[in-house]
Tab-separated table of C-alpha atoms and ligand atoms in Angstrom:
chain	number	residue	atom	x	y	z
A	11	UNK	CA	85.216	60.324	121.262
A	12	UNK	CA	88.089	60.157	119.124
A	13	UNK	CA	90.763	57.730	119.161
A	14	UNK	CA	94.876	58.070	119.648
A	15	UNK	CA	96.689	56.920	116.878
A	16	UNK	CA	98.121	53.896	118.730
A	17	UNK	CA	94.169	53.269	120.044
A	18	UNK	CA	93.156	52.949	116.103
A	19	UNK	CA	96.281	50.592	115.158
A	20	UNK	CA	94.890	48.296	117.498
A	21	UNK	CA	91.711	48.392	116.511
A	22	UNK	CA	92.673	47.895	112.689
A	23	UNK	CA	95.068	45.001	113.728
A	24	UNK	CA	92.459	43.267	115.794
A	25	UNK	CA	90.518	43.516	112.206
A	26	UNK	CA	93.229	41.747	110.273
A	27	UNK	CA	94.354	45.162	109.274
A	28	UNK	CA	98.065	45.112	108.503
A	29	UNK	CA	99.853	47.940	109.853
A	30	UNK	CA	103.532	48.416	110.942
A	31	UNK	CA	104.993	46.712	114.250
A	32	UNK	CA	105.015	49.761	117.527
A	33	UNK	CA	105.441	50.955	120.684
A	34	UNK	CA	104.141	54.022	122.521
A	35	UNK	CA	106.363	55.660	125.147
A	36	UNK	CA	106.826	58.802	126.719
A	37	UNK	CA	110.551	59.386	126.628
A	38	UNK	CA	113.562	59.246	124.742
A	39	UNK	CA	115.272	56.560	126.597
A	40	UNK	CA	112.352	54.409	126.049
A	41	UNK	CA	112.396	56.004	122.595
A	42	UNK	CA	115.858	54.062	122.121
A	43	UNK	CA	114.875	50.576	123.458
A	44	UNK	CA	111.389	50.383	121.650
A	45	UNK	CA	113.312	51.651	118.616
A	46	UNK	CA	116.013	48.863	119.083
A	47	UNK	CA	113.321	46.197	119.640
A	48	UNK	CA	111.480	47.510	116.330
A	49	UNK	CA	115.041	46.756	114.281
A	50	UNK	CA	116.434	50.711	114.250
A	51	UNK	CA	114.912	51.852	111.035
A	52	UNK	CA	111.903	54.000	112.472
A	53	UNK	CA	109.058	56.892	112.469
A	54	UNK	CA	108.492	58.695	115.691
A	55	UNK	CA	104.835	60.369	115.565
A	56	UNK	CA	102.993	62.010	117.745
A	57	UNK	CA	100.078	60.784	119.796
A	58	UNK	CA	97.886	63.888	119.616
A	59	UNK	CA	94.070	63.665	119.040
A	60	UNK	CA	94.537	66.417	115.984
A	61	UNK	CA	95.512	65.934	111.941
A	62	UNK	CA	97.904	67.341	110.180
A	63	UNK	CA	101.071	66.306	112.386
A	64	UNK	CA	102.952	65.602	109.306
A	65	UNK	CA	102.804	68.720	108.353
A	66	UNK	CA	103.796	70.286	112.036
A	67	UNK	CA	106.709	68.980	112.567
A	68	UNK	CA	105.328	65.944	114.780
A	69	UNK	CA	106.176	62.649	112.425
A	70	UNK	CA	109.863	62.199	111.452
A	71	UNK	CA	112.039	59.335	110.407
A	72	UNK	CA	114.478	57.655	112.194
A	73	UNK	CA	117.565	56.149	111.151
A	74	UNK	CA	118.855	54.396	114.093
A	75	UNK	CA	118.178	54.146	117.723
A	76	UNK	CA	120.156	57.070	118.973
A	77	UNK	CA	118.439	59.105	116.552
A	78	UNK	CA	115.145	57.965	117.522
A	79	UNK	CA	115.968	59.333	120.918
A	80	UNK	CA	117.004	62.177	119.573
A	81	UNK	CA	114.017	62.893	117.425
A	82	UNK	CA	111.462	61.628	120.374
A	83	UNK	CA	113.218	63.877	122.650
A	84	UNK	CA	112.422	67.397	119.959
A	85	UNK	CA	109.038	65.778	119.392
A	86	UNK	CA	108.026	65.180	122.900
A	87	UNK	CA	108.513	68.606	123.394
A	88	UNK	CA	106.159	70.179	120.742
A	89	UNK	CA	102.574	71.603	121.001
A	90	UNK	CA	100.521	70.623	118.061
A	91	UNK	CA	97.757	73.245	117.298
A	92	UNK	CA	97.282	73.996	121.101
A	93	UNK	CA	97.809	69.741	122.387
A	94	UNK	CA	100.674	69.272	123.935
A	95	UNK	CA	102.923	65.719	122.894
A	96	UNK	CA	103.061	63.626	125.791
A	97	UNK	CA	103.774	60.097	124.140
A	98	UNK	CA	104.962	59.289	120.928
A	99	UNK	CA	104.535	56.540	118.602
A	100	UNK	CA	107.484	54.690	117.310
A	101	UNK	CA	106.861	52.727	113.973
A	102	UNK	CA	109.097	50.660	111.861
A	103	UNK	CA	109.573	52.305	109.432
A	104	UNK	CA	107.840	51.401	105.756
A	105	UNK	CA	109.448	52.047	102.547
A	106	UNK	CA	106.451	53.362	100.231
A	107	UNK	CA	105.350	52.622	96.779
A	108	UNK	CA	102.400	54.673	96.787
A	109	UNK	CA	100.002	56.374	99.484
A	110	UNK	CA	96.055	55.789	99.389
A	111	UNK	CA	93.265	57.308	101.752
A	112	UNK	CA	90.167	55.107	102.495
A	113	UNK	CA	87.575	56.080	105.334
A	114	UNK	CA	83.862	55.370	106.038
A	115	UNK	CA	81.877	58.464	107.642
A	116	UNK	CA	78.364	58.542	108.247
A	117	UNK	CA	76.528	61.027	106.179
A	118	UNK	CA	73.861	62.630	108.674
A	119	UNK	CA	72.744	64.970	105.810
A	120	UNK	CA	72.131	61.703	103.355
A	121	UNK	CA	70.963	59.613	106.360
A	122	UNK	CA	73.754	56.768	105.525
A	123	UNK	CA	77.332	55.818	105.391
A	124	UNK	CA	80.115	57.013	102.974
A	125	UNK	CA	82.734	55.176	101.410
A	126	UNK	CA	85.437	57.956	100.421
A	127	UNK	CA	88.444	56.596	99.029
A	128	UNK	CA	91.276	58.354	96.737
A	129	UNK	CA	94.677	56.847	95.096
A	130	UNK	CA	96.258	60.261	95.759
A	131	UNK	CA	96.412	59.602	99.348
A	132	UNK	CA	98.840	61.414	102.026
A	133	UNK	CA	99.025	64.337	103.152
A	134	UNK	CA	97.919	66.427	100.682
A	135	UNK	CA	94.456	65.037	100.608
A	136	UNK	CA	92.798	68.444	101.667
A	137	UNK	CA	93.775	69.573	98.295
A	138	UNK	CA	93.493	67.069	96.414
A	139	UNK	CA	89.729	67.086	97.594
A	140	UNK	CA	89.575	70.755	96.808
A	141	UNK	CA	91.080	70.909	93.639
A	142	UNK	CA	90.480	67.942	92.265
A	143	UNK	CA	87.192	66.682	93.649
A	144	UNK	CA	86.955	63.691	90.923
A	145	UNK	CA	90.235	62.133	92.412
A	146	UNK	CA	87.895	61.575	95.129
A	147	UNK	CA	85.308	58.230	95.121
A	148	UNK	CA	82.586	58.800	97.019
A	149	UNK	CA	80.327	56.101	97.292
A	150	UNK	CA	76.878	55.242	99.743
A	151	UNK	CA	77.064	52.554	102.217
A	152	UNK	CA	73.911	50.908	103.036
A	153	UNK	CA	74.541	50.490	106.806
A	154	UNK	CA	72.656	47.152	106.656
A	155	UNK	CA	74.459	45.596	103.864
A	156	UNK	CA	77.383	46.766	105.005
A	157	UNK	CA	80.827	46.652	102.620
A	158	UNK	CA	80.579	42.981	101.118
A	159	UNK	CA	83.569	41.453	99.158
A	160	UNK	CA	81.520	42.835	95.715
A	161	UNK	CA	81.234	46.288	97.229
A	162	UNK	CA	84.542	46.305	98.692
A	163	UNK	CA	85.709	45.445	94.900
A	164	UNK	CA	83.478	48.406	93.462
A	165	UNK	CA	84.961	50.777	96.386
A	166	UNK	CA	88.404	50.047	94.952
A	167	UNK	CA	87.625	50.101	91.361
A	168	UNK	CA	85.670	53.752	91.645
A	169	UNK	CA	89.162	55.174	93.167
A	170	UNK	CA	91.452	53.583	90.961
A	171	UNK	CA	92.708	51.770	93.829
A	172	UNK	CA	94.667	48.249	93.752
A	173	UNK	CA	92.135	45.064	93.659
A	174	UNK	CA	94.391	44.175	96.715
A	175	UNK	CA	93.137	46.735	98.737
A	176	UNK	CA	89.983	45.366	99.011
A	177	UNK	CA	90.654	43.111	101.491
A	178	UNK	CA	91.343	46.229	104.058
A	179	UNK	CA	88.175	47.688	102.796
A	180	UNK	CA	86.103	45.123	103.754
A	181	UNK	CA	88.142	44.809	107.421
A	182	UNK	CA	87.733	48.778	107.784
A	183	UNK	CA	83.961	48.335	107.719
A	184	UNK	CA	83.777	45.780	110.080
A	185	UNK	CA	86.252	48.315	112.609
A	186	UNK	CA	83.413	50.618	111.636
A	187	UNK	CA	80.176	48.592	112.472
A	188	UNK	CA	81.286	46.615	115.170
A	189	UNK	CA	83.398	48.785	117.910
A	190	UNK	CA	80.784	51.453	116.953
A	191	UNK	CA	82.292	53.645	115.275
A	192	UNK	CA	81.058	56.744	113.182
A	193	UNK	CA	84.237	57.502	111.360
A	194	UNK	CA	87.134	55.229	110.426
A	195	UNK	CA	89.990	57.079	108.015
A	196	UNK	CA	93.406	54.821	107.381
A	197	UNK	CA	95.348	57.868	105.683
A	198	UNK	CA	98.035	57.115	103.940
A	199	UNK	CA	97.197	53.379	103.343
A	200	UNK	CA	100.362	52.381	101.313
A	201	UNK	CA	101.452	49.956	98.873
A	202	UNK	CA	105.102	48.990	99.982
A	203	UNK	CA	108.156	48.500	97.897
A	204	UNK	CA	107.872	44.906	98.354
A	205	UNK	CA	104.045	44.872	97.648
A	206	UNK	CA	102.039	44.893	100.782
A	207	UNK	CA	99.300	47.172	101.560
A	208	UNK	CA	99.811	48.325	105.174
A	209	UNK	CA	97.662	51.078	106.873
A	210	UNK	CA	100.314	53.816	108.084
A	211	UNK	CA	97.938	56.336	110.089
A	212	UNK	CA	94.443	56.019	111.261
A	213	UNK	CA	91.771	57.745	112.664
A	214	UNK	CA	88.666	56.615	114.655
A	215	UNK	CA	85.859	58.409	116.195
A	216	UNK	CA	83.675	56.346	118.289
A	217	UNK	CA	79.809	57.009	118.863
A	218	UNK	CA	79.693	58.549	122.841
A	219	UNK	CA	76.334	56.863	122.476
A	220	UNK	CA	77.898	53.761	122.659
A	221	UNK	CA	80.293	54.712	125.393
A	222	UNK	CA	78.650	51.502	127.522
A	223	UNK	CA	79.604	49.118	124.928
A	224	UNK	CA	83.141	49.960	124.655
A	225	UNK	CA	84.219	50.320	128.235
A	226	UNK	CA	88.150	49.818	127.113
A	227	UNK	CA	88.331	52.991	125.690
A	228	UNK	CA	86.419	54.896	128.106
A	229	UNK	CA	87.829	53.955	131.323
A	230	UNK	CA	90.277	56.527	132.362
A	231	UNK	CA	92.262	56.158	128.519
A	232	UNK	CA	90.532	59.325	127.012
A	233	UNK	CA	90.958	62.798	128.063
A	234	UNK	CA	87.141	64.261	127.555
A	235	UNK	CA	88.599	67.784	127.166
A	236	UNK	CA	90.979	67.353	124.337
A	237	UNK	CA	90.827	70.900	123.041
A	238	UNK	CA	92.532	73.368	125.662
A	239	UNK	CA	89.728	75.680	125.999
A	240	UNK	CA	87.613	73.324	127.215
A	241	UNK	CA	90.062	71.993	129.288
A	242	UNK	CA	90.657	75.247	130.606
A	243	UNK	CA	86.689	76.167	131.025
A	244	UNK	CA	85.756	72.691	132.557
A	245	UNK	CA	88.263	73.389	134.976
A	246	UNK	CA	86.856	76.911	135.727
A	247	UNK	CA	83.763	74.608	136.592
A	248	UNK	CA	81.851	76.307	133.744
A	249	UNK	CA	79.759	74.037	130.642
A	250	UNK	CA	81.349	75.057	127.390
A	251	UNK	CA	81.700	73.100	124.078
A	252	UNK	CA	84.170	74.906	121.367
A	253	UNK	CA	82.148	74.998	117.859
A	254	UNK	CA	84.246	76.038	114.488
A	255	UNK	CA	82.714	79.649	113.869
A	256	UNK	CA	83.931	83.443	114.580
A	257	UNK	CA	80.580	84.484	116.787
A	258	UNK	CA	81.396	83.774	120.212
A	259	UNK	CA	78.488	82.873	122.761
A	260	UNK	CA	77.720	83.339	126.539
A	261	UNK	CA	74.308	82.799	127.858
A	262	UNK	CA	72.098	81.750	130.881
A	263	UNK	CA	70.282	77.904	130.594
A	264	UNK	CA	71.296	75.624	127.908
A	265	UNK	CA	68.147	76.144	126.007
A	266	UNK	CA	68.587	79.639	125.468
A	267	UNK	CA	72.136	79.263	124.616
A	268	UNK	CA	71.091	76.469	121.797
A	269	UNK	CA	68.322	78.796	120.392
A	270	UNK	CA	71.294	81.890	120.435
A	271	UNK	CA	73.401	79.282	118.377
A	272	UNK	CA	70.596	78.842	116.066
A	273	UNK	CA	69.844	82.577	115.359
A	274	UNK	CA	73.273	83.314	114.530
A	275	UNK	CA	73.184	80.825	112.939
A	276	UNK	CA	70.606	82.224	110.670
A	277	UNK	CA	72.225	85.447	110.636
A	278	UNK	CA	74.718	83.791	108.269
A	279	UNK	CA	77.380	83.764	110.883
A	280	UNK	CA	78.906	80.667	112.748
A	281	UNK	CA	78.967	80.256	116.323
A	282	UNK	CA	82.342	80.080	117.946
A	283	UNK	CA	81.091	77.916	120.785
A	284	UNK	CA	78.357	77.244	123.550
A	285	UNK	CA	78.750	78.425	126.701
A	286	UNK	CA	76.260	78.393	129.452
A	287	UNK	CA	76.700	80.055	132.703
A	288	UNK	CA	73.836	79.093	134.072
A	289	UNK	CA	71.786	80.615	136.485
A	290	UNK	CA	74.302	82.137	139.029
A	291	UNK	CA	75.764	84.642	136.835
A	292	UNK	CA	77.766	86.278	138.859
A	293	UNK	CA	80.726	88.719	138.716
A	294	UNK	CA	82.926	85.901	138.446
A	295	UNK	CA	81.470	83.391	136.220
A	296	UNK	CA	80.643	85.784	133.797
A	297	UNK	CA	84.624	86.588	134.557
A	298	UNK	CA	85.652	83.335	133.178
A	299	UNK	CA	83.063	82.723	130.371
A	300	UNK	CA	84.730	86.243	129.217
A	301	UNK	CA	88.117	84.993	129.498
A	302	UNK	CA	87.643	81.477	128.082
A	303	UNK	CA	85.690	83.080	124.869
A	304	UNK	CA	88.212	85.902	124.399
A	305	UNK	CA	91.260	83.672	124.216
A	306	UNK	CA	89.470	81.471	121.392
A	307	UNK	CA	91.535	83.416	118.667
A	308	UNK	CA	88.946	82.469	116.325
A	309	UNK	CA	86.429	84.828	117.919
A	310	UNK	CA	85.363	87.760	116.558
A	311	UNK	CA	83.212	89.337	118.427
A	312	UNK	CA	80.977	88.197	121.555
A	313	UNK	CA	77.302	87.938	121.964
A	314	UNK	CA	75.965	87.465	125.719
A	315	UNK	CA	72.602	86.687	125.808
A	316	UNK	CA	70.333	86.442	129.229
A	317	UNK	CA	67.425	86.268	130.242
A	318	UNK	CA	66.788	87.365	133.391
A	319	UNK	CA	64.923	84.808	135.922
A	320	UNK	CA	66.159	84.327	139.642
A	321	UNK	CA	69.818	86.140	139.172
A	322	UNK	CA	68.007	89.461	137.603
A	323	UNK	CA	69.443	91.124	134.658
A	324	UNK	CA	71.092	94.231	137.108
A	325	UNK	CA	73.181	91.563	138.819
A	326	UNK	CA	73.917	90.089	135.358
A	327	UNK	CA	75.073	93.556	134.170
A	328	UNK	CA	77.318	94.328	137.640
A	329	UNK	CA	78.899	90.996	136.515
A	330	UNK	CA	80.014	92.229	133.500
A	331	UNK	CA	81.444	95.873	134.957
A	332	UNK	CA	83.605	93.711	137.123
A	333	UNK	CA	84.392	91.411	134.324
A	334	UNK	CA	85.502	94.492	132.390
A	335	UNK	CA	87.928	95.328	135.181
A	336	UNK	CA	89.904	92.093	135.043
A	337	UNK	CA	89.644	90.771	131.549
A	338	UNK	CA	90.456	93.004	128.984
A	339	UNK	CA	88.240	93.177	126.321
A	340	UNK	CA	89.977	92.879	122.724
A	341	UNK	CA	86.666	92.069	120.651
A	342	UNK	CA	82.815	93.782	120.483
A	343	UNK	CA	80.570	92.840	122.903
A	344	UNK	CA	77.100	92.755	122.058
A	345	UNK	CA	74.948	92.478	125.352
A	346	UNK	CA	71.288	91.471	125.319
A	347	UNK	CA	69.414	91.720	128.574
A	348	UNK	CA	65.614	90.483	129.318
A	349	UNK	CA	63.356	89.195	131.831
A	350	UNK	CA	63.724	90.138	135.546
A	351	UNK	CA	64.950	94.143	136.062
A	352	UNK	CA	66.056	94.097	132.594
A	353	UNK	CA	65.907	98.277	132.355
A	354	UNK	CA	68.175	98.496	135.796
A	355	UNK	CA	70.774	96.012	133.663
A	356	UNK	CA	70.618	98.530	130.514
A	357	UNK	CA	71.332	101.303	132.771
A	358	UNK	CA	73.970	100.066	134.363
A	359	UNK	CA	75.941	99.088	131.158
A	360	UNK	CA	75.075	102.640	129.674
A	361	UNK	CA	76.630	104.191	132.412
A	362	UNK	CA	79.717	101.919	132.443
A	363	UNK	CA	80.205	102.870	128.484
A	364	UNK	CA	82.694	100.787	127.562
A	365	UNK	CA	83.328	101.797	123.810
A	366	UNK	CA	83.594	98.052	122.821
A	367	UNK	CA	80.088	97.151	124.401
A	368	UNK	CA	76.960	97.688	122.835
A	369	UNK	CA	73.285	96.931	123.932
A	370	UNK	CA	70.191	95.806	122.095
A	371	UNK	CA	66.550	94.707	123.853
A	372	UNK	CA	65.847	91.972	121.381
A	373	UNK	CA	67.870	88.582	120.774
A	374	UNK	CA	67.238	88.953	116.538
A	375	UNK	CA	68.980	92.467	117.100
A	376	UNK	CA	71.601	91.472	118.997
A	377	UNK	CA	72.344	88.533	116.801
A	378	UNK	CA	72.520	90.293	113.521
A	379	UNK	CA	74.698	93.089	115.539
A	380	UNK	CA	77.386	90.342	116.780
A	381	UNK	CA	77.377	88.673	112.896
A	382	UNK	CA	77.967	91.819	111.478
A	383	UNK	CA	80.800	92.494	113.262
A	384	UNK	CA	82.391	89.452	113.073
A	385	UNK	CA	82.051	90.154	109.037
A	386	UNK	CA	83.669	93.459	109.515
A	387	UNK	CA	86.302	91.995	111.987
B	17	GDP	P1	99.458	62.964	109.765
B	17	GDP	O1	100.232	64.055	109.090
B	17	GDP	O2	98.995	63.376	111.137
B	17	GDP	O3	98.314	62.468	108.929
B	17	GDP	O4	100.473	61.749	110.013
B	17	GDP	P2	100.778	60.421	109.162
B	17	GDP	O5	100.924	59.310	110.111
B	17	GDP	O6	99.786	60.234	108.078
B	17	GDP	O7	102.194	60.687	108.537
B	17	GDP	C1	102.419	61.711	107.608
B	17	GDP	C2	103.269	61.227	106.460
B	17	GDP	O8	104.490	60.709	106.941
B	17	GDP	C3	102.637	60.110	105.650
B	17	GDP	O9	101.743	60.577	104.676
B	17	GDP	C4	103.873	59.472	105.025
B	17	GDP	O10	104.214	60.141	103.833
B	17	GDP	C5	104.960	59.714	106.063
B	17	GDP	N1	105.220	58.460	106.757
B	17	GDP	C6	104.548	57.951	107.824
B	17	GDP	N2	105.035	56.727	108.149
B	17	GDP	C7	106.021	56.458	107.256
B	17	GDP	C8	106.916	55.342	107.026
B	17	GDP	O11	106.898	54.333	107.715
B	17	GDP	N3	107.795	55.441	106.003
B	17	GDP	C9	107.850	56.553	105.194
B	17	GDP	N4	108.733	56.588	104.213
B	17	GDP	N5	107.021	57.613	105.377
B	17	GDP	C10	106.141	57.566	106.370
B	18	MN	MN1	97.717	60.766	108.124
């Protein structure tokens, strides 16, 4: 579960963190009174579970109340990469010497934590870590040790950071490894004009595991479906997780849907997302799973996978005729049917002959079939 903006201040400050003096509201009028209270000089930024507001439009300065309004008002209004600003942030506003980036991620691949620090922080960090990878410290984090005052020091020192800063390090690890945490990020932390390091923007991710030890957080503050689409499926009732890839992915039982992910997978193609319609799928489910997939624009082209049990592959196929008839399919379909009347489904999608829906018996060929158009896509 990821944290607001606002949720990770108070986390850091509740650490000994510094950071700068707020208030979250969800209009401009408020906007003027918390920007009054916060002496006039502010940043409005918006509380949206995604990076890169900056960037979009959603974190402006403020030079006086009325324009705090003003600017809460425009940024209240925006939609930031499909999530829509309902509060904003208001900050006082911090005049900056230089910007750092500090985080701790755990490392699944090394089995351990990472200590990733830069002195080119801000928010150009994507290219600074693409372009200039040694601007970059990276450095292992034995989880029991944890960051020590020494460590902390060497941290610092391997990212040209400020000896000062070392303080926050140590603070950010204990954020880390005691609210259970598996990424903390403070991005920029700045040195101010008057010489204070103060963490400007931060990001948390807590460990759902742990979802019983941090009760605060869970009880009613988060919104599980943070990305639209599976706000928008979970509301169509149906069990859908969006993944990062092209290759999108309906199928029947969660265990078949995790082995399709897998064999696309190793197809060399990336899975746009899991989606399992379970065992009723009908004319409508498969409906929605259709509709929800297609309007990922990452998606490519569509693999449905089933296996025929209890709803037989012919119903299965009738599903997707009527599916054809009210969603309008933009993208290849690649349609594997098996198990119960399999040949009855076949026949029934040959007949329909949609030109954007093709058939193959196996889940290999229909794999490689879906990946290769997505390549050609
Ligand atoms: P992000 O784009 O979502 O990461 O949002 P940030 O909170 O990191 O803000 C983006 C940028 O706005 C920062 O890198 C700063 O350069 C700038 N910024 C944020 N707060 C302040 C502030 O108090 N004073 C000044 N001068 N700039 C700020
Ligand atoms: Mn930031």
């Amino acid at each position: 579960m990821d944290l607001y903006e606002h949720q990770a201040r108070q986390l850091f400050a509740e650490h000994g963190i510094a950071v700068p003096r707020a208030e979250v509201v969800d209009s401009a009028g408020a906007a003027q009174g918390a920007a009054t209270r916060l002496g006039g000089r502010v940043v409005v930024k918006a509380q949206v579970k995604t990076g890169g507001r900056g960037k979009a439009g959603g974190v402006k300065t403020a030079a006086d109340p009325a324009a705090a309004a003003l600017t809460a008002r425009r940024i209240l209004g925006m939609d930031i990469k499909g999530h829509p600003v309902r509060t904003v942030m208001l900050a006082e506003q911090m005049d900056i010497e230089a910007e750092f980036y500090v985080g701790y991620v755990l490392d699944r691949a090394a089995g351990t934590f990472l200590a990733i620090a830069s002195a080119e922080g801000g928010m150009e960090i994507e290219e600074v870590a693409a372009n200039h990878p040694d601007a970059v410290a990276r450095i292992p984090v034995d989880p029991v040790e944890g960051v020590t005052d020494d460590k902390a020091r060497e941290i610092a020192a391997a990212a040209g950071l400020p000896p000062e800063t070392a303080g926050v390090l140590a603070r950010l690890w204990q954020v880390l490894s005691r609210e259970d945490a598996l990424l903390v990020e403070v991005n920029p932390l700045v040195l101010t004009t008057d010489g204070r390091i103060v963490a400007l923007d931060g990001k948390v991710t807590l460990d759902d595991n742990a979802r019983f030890r941090q009760p605060r957080w869970s009880a009613g503050a988060d919104d599980p479906h943070a990305d639209p689409l599976e706000a928008e499926a979970a509301a169509k009732g149906l069990n859908y997780v969006k993944l990062d890839g092209e290759v999108g992915i309906i199928g029947n039982g969660a265990g078949l849907v995790m082995s399709t992910l897998d064999v696309v997978a190793g197809c060399g193609a990336r899975p746009a997302n899991f989606l399992d319609i379970g065992g009723g799928a009908s004319a409508r489910v498969m409906a929605d799973g259709l509709s929800v997939v297609l309007s990922d624009p990452d998606v490519a082209s569509v693999l449905v996978n089933v296996f025929g049990g209890i709803t037989a592959c012919d119903a299965v196929a009738e599903g997707i005729v009527q599916a054809l008839e009210t969603v309008r399919l933009t993208k290849p379909l690649v349609v594997r049917l098996d198990g119960n009347n399999a040949a009855r489904g076949r026949a029934i999608l040959d007949a329909r002959a949609h030109p954007l829906v093709q058939q193959s018996t196996t889940m290999d060929g229909a794999a490689l079939s879906a990946a290769r158009l997505a390549d050609a896509a």
